[in-house]
mmCIF file of C-alpha atoms and ligand atoms in Angstrom:
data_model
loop_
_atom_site.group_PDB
_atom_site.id
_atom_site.type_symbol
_atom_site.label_atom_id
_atom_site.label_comp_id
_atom_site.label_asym_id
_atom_site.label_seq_id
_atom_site.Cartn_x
_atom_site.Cartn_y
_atom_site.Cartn_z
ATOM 1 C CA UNK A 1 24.445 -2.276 0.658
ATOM 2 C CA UNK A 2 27.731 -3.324 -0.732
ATOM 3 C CA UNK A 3 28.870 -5.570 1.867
ATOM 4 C CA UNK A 4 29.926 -3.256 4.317
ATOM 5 C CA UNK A 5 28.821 -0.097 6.273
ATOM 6 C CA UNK A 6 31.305 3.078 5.551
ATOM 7 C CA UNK A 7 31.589 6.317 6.068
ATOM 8 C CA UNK A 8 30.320 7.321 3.095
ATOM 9 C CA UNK A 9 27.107 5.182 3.561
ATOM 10 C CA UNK A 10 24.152 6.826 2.859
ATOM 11 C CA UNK A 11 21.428 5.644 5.593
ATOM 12 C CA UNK A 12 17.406 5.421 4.778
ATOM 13 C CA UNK A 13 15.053 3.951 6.633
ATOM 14 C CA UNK A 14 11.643 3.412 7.718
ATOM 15 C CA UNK A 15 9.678 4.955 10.280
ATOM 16 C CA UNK A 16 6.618 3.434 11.969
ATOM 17 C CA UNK A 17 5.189 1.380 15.425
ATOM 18 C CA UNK A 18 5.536 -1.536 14.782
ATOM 19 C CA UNK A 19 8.594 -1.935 12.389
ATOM 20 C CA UNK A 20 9.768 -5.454 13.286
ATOM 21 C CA UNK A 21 7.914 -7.311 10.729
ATOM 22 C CA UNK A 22 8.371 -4.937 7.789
ATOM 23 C CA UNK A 23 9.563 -6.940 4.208
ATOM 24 C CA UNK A 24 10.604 -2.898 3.813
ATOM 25 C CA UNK A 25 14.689 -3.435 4.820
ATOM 26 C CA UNK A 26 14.737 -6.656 2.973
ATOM 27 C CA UNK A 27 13.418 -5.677 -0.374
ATOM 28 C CA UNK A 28 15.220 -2.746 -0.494
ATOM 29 C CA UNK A 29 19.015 -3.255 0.867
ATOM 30 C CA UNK A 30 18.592 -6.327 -1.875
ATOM 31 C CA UNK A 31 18.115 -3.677 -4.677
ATOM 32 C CA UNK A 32 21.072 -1.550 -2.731
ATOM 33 C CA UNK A 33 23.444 -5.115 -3.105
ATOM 34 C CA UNK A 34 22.086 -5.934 -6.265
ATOM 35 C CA UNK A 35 22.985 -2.226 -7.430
ATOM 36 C CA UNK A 36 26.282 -2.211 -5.837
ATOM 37 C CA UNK A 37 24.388 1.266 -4.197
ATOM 38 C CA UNK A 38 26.876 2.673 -0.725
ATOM 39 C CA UNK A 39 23.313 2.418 0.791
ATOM 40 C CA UNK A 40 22.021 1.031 3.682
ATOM 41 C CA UNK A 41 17.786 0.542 5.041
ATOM 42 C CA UNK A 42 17.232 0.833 8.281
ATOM 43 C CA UNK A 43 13.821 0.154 10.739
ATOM 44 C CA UNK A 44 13.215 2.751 13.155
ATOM 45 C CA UNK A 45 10.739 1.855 15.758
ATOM 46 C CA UNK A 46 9.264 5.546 16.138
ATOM 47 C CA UNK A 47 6.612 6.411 19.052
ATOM 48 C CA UNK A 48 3.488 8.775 18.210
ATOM 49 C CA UNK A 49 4.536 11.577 20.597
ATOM 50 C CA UNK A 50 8.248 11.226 19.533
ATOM 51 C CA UNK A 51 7.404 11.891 15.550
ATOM 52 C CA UNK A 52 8.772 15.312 15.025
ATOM 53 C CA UNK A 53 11.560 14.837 17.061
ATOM 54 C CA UNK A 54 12.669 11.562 15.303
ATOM 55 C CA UNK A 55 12.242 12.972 11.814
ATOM 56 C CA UNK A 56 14.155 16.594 12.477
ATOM 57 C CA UNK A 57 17.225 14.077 14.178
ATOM 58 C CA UNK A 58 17.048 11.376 11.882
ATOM 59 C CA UNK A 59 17.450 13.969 9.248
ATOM 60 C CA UNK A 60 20.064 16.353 11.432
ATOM 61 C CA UNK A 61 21.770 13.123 11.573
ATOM 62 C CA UNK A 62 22.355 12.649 7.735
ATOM 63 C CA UNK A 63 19.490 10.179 6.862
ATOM 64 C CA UNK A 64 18.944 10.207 2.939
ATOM 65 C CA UNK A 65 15.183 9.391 3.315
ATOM 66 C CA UNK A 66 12.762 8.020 4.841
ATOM 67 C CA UNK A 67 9.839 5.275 4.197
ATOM 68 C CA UNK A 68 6.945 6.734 6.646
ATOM 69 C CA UNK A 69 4.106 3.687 8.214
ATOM 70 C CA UNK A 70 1.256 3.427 10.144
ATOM 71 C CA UNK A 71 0.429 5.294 12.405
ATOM 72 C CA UNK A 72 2.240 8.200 11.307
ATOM 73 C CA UNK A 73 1.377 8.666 7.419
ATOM 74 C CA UNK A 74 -1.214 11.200 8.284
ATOM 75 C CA UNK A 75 0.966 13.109 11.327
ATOM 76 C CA UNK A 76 4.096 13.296 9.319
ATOM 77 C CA UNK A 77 2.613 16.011 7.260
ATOM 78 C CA UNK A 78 3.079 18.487 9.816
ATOM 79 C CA UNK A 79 6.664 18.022 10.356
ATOM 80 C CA UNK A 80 7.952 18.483 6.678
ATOM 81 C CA UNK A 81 8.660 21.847 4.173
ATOM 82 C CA UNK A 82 7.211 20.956 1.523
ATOM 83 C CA UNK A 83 4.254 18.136 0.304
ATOM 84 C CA UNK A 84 4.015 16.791 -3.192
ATOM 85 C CA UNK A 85 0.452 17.543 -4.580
ATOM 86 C CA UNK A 86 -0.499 13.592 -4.532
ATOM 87 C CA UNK A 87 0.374 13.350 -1.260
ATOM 88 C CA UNK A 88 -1.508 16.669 -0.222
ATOM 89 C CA UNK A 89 -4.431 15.306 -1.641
ATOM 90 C CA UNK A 90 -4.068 11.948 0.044
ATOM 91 C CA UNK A 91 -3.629 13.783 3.300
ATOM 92 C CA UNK A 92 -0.938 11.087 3.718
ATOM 93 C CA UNK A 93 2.723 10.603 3.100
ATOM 94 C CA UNK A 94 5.075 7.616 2.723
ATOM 95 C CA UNK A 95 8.134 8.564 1.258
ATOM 96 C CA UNK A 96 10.148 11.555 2.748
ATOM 97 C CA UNK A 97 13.039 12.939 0.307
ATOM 98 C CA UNK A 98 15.623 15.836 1.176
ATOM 99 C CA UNK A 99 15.670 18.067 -1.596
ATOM 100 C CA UNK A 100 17.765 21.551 -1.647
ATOM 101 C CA UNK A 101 17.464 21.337 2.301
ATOM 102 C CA UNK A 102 13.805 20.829 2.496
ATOM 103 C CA UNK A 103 12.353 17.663 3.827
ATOM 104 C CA UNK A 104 9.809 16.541 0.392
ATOM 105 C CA UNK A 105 6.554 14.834 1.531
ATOM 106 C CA UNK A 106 5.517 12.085 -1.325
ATOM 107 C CA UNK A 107 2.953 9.276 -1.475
ATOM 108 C CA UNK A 108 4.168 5.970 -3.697
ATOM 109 C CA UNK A 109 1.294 3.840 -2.187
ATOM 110 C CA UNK A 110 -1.546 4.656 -4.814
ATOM 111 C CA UNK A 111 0.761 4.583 -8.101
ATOM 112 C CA UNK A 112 2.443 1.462 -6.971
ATOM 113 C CA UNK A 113 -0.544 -0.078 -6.415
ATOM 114 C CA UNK A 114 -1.891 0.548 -10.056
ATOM 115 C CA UNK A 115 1.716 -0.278 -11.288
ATOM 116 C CA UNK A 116 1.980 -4.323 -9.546
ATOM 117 C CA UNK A 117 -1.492 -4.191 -11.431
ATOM 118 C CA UNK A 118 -0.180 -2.770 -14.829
ATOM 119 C CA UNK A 119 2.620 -5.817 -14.156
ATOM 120 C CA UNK A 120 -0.156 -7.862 -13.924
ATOM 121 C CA UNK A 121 -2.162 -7.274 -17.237
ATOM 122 C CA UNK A 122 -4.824 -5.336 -15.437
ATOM 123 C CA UNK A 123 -6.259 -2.538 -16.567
ATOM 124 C CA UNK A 124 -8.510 -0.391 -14.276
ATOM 125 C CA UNK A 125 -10.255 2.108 -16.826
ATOM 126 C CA UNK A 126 -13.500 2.584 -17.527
ATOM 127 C CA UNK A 127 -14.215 -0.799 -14.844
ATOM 128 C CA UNK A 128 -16.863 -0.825 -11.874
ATOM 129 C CA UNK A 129 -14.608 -2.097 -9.031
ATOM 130 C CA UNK A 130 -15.668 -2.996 -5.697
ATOM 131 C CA UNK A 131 -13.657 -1.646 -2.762
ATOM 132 C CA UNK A 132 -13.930 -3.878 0.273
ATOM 133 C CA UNK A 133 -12.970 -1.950 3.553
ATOM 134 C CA UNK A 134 -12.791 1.845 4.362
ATOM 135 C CA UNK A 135 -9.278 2.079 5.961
ATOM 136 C CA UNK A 136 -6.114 4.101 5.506
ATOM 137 C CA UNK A 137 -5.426 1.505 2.608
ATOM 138 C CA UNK A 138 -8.744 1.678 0.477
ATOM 139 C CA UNK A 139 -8.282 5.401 0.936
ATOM 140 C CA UNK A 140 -4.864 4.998 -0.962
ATOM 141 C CA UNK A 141 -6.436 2.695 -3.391
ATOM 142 C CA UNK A 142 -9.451 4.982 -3.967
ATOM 143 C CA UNK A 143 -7.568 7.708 -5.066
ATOM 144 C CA UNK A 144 -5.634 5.651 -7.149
ATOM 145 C CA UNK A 145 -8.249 4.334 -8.863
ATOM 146 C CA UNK A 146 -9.707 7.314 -9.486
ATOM 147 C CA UNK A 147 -7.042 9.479 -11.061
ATOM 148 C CA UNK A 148 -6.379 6.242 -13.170
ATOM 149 C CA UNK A 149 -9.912 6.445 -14.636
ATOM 150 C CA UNK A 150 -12.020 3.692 -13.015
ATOM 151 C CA UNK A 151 -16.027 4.030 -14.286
ATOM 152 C CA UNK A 152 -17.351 3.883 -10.269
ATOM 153 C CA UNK A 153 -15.788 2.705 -7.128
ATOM 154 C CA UNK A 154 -18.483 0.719 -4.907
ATOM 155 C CA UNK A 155 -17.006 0.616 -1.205
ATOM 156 C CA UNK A 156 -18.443 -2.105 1.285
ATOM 157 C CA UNK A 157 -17.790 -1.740 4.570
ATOM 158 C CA UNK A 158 -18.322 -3.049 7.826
ATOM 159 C CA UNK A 159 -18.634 0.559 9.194
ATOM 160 C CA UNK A 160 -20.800 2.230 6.429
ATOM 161 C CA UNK A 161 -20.040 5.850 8.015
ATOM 162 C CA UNK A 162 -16.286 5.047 7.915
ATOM 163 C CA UNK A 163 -16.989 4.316 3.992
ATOM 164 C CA UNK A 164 -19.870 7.252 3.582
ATOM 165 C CA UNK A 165 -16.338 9.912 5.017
ATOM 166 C CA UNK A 166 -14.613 8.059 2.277
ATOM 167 C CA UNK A 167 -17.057 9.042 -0.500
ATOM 168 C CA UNK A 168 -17.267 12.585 0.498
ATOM 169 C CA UNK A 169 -13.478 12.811 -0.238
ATOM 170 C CA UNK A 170 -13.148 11.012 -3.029
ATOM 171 C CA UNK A 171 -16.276 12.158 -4.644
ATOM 172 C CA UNK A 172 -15.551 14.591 -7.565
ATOM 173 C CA UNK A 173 -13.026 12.519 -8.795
ATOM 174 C CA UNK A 174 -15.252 9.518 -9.478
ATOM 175 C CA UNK A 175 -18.771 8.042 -8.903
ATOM 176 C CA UNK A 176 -18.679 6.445 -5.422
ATOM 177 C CA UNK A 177 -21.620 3.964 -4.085
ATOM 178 C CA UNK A 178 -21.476 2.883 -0.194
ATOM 179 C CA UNK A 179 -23.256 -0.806 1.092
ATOM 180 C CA UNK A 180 -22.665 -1.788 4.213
ATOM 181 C CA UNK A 181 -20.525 -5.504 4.345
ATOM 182 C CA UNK A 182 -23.220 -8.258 4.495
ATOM 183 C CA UNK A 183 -23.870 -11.272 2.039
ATOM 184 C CA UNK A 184 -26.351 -9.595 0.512
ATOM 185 C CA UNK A 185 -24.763 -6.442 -0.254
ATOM 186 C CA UNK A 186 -21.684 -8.367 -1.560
ATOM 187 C CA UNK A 187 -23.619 -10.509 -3.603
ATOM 188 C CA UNK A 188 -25.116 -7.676 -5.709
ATOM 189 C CA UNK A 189 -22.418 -5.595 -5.830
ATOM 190 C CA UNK A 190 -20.263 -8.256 -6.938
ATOM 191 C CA UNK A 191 -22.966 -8.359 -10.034
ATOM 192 C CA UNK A 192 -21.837 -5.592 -11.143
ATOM 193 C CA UNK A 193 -18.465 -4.934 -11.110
ATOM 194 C CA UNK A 194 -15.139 -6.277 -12.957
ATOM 195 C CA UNK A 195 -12.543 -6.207 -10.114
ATOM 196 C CA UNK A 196 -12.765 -6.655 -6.364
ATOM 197 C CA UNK A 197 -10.407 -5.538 -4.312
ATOM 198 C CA UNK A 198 -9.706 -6.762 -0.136
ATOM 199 C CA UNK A 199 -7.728 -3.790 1.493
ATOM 200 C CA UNK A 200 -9.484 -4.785 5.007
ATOM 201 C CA UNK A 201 -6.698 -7.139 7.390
ATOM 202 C CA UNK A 202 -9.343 -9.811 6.846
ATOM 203 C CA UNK A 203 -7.632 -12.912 6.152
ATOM 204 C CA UNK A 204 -4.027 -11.638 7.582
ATOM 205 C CA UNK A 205 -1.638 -14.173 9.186
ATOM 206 C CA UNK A 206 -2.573 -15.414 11.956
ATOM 207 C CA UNK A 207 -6.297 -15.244 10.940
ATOM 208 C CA UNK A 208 -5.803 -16.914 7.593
ATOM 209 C CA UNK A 209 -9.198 -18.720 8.094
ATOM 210 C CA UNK A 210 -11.064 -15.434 7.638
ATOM 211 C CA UNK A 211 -12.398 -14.332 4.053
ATOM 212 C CA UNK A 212 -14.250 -11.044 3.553
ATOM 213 C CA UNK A 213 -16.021 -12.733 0.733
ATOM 214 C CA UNK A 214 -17.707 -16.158 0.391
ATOM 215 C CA UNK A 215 -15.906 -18.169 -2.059
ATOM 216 C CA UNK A 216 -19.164 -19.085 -3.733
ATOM 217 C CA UNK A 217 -20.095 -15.517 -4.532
ATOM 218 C CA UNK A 218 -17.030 -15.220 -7.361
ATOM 219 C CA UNK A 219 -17.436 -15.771 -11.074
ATOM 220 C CA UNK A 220 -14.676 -16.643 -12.873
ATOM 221 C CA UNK A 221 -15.228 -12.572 -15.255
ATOM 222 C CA UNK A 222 -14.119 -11.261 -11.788
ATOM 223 C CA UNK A 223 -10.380 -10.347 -11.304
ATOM 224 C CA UNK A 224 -9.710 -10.373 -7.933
ATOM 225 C CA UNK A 225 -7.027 -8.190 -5.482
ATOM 226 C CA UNK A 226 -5.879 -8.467 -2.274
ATOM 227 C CA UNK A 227 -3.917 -6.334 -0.491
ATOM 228 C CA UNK A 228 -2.528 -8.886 2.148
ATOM 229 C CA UNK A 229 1.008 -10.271 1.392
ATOM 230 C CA UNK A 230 1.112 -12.176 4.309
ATOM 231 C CA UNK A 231 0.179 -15.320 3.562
ATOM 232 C CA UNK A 232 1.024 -14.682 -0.318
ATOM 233 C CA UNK A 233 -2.292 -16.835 -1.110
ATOM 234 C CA UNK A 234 -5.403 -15.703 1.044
ATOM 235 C CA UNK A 235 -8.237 -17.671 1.652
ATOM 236 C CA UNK A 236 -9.830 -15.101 -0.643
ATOM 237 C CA UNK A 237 -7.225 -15.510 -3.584
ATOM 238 C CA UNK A 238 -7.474 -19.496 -3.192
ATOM 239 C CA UNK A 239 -11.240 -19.567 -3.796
ATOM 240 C CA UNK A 240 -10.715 -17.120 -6.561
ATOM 241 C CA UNK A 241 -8.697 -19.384 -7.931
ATOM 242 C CA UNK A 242 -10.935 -22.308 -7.934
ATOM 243 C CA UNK A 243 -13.937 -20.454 -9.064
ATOM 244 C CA UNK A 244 -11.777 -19.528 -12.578
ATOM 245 C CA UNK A 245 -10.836 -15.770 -11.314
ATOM 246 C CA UNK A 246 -7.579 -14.081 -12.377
ATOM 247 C CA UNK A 247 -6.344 -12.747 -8.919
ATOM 248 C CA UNK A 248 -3.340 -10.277 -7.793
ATOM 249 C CA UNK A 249 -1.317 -10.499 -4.309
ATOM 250 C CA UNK A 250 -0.500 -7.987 -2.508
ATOM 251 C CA UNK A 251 3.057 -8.316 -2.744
ATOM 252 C CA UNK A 252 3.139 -6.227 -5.962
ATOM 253 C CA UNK A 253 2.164 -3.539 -4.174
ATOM 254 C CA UNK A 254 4.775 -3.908 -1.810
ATOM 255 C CA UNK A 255 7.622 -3.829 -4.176
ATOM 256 C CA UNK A 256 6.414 -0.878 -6.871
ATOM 257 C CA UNK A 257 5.684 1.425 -4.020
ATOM 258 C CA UNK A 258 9.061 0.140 -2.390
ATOM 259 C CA UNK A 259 10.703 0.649 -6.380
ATOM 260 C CA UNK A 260 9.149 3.908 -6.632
ATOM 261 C CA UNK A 261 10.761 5.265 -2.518
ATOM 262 C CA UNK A 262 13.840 3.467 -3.954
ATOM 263 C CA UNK A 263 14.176 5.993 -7.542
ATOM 264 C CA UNK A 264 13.111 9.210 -5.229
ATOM 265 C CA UNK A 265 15.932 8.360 -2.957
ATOM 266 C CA UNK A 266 18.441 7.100 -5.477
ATOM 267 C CA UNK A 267 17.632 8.603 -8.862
ATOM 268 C CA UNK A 268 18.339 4.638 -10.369
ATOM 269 C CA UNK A 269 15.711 2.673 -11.958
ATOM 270 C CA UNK A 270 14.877 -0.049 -9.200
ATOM 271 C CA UNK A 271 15.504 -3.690 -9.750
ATOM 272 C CA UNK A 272 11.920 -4.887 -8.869
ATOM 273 C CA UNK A 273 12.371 -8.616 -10.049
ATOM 274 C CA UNK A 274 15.471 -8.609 -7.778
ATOM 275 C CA UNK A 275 12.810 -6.564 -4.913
ATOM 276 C CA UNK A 276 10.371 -9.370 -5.401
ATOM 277 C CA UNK A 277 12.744 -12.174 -5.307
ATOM 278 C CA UNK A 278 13.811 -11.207 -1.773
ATOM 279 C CA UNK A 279 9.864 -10.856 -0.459
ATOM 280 C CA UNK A 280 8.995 -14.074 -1.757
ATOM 281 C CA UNK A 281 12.518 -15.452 -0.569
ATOM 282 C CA UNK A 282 11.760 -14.086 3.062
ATOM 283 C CA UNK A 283 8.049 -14.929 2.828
ATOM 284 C CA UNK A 284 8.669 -18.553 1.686
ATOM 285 C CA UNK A 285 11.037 -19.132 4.773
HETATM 286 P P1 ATR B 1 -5.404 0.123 7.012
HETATM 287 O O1 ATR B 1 -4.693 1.417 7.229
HETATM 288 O O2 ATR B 1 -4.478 -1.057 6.847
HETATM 289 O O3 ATR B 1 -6.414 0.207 5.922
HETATM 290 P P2 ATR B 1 -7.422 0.469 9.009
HETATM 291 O O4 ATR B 1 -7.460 1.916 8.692
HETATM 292 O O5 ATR B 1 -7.433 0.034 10.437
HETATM 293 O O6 ATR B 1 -6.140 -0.215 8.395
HETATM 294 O O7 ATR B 1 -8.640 -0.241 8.233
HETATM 295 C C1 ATR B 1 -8.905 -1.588 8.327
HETATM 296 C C2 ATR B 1 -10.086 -1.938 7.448
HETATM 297 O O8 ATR B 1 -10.356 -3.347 7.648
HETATM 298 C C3 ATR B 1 -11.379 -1.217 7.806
HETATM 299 O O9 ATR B 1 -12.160 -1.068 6.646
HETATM 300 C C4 ATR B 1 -12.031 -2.199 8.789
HETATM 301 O O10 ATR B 1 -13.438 -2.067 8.887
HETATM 302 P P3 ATR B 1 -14.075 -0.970 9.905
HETATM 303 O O11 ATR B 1 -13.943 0.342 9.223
HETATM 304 O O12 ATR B 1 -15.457 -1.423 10.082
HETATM 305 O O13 ATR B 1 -13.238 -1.073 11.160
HETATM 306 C C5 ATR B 1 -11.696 -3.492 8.110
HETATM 307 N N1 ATR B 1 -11.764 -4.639 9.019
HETATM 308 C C6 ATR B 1 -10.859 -4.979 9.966
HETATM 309 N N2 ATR B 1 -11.241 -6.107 10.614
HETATM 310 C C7 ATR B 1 -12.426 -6.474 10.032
HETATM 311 C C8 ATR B 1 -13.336 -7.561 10.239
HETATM 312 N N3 ATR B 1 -13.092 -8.499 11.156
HETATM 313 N N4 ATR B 1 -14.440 -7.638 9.473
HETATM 314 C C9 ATR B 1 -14.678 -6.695 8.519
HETATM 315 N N5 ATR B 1 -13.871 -5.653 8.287
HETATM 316 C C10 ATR B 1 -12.759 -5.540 9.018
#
């Protein structure tokens, strides 16, 4: 945004239910400022049975792109022209672009989730890494993982069929093992592998008591990852911490798959430093 909303300001937004607490407008119409972009983010609270209709009028209406959330990553699908192979694959899409008239399906989730670990130092190839939850998340993080060239995934979940699904998909792209979540299971997966990664809410604001893992189960080899940007240090990441870990927020995340939505809409390079800055600055408050 560059201080004021024209006519010539181009609108994008996000679509989801909720929207309220989204970082999504903040990081983003920083970048726009920061840019001196004639851009503007907007949060659309968007119902399940209103989806197709809010994307066709949203987009009848002149919006540039749009930033797709749960619940309706999976649904959107059916109401665009055209779906980037990632994103076809993922059977989910995040980022909608208008290209040549055609509304452009794309998933940034996955690759900004191995970029905020590239920023990090960490390098996923040819590493065991345990996968801890069976959601919409560890799906995008599976795949990711994957196609970046990880040695085996092991997923532990509280729902083992939830995780065994998982496998099926995920299957020929990499070597997949499936515990169910208990001490036990943790313990000896945690043996074996080289990063460990929460994508389960466990440990989310409110519940910031909560750990999926027992802080004296981590050596300080591990590298540990969670997903959760809300609070910026889990109860997870503190005990990592302690025990010697190196460990990775998931407000990286946040921004490179924001900074990757922002360069499909815009065509610029995205300021992430200036992306982050604003998360922490409106996490911190
Ligand atoms: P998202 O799209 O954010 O991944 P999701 O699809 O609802 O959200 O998945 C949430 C994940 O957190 C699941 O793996 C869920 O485990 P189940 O598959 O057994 O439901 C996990 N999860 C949520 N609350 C949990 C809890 N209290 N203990 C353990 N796992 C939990």
């Amino acid at each position: 945004m560059t201080g004021s909303i024209l006519g010539t300001t181009k609108v994008v937004g996000l679509i989801g239910s909720p929207v309220e607490h989204s970082l999504s407008p903040v990081i983003h119409n920083a970048a726009f400022r920061h840019l001196q972009l004639d851009y503007v983010y907007v949060p659309f609270p968007v119902h399940p049975d209103g989806l197709a209709r809010a994307v066709r009028g949203l987009f009848q209406a002149g919006i540039a792109g749009l930033n797709v959330t749960v619940p309706h990553k999976e649904r959107v699908l059916d109401c665009l022209d055209r779906v980037d192979h990632y994103a076809q694959v993922l059977g989910a899409v995040n980022t909608i672009v208008k290209e040549d008239g055609q509304l452009v399906g794309y998933n940034t989730d996955g690759p900004g989730f191995i970029q905020s670990l590239q920023a990090e130092g960490v390098d996923v190839r040819g590493k065991t890494v345990l996968v801890i939850g069976a959601g919409g998340a560890a799906r995008a993080v599976a795949f990711a993982l994957g196609q970046a060239g990880v040695r085996e995934i092991i997923f532990v979940n509280r729902t083992v069929e939830r995780a065994q699904n998982l496998k099926r998909e995920i299957d020929d792209l990499v070597q997949v093992e499936v515990l169910p979540l208990t001490p036990e299971t943790l313990q000896k997966s945690l043996q074996c592998c080289q990063i460990v990664i929460n994508t389960t809410t466990v440990g989310m604001y409110p519940h910031t008591d909560n750990t999926p893992v027992p802080g004296q189960l981590l050596q300080p080899r591990l590298t540990v990852v969670d997903l959760i940007y809300n609070p910026l240090e889990t109860r997870l990441l503190r005990a990592a911490k302690r025990a010697g870990c190196k460990t990775v927020s998931g407000l990286g995340m946040l921004v490179y798959q924001g900074a990757a939505s922002f360069e499909l809409w815009t065509g610029k390079t995205a300021p992430v430093g200036v992306m982050t800055d604003a998360a922490l600055a409106k996490l911190n408050r």
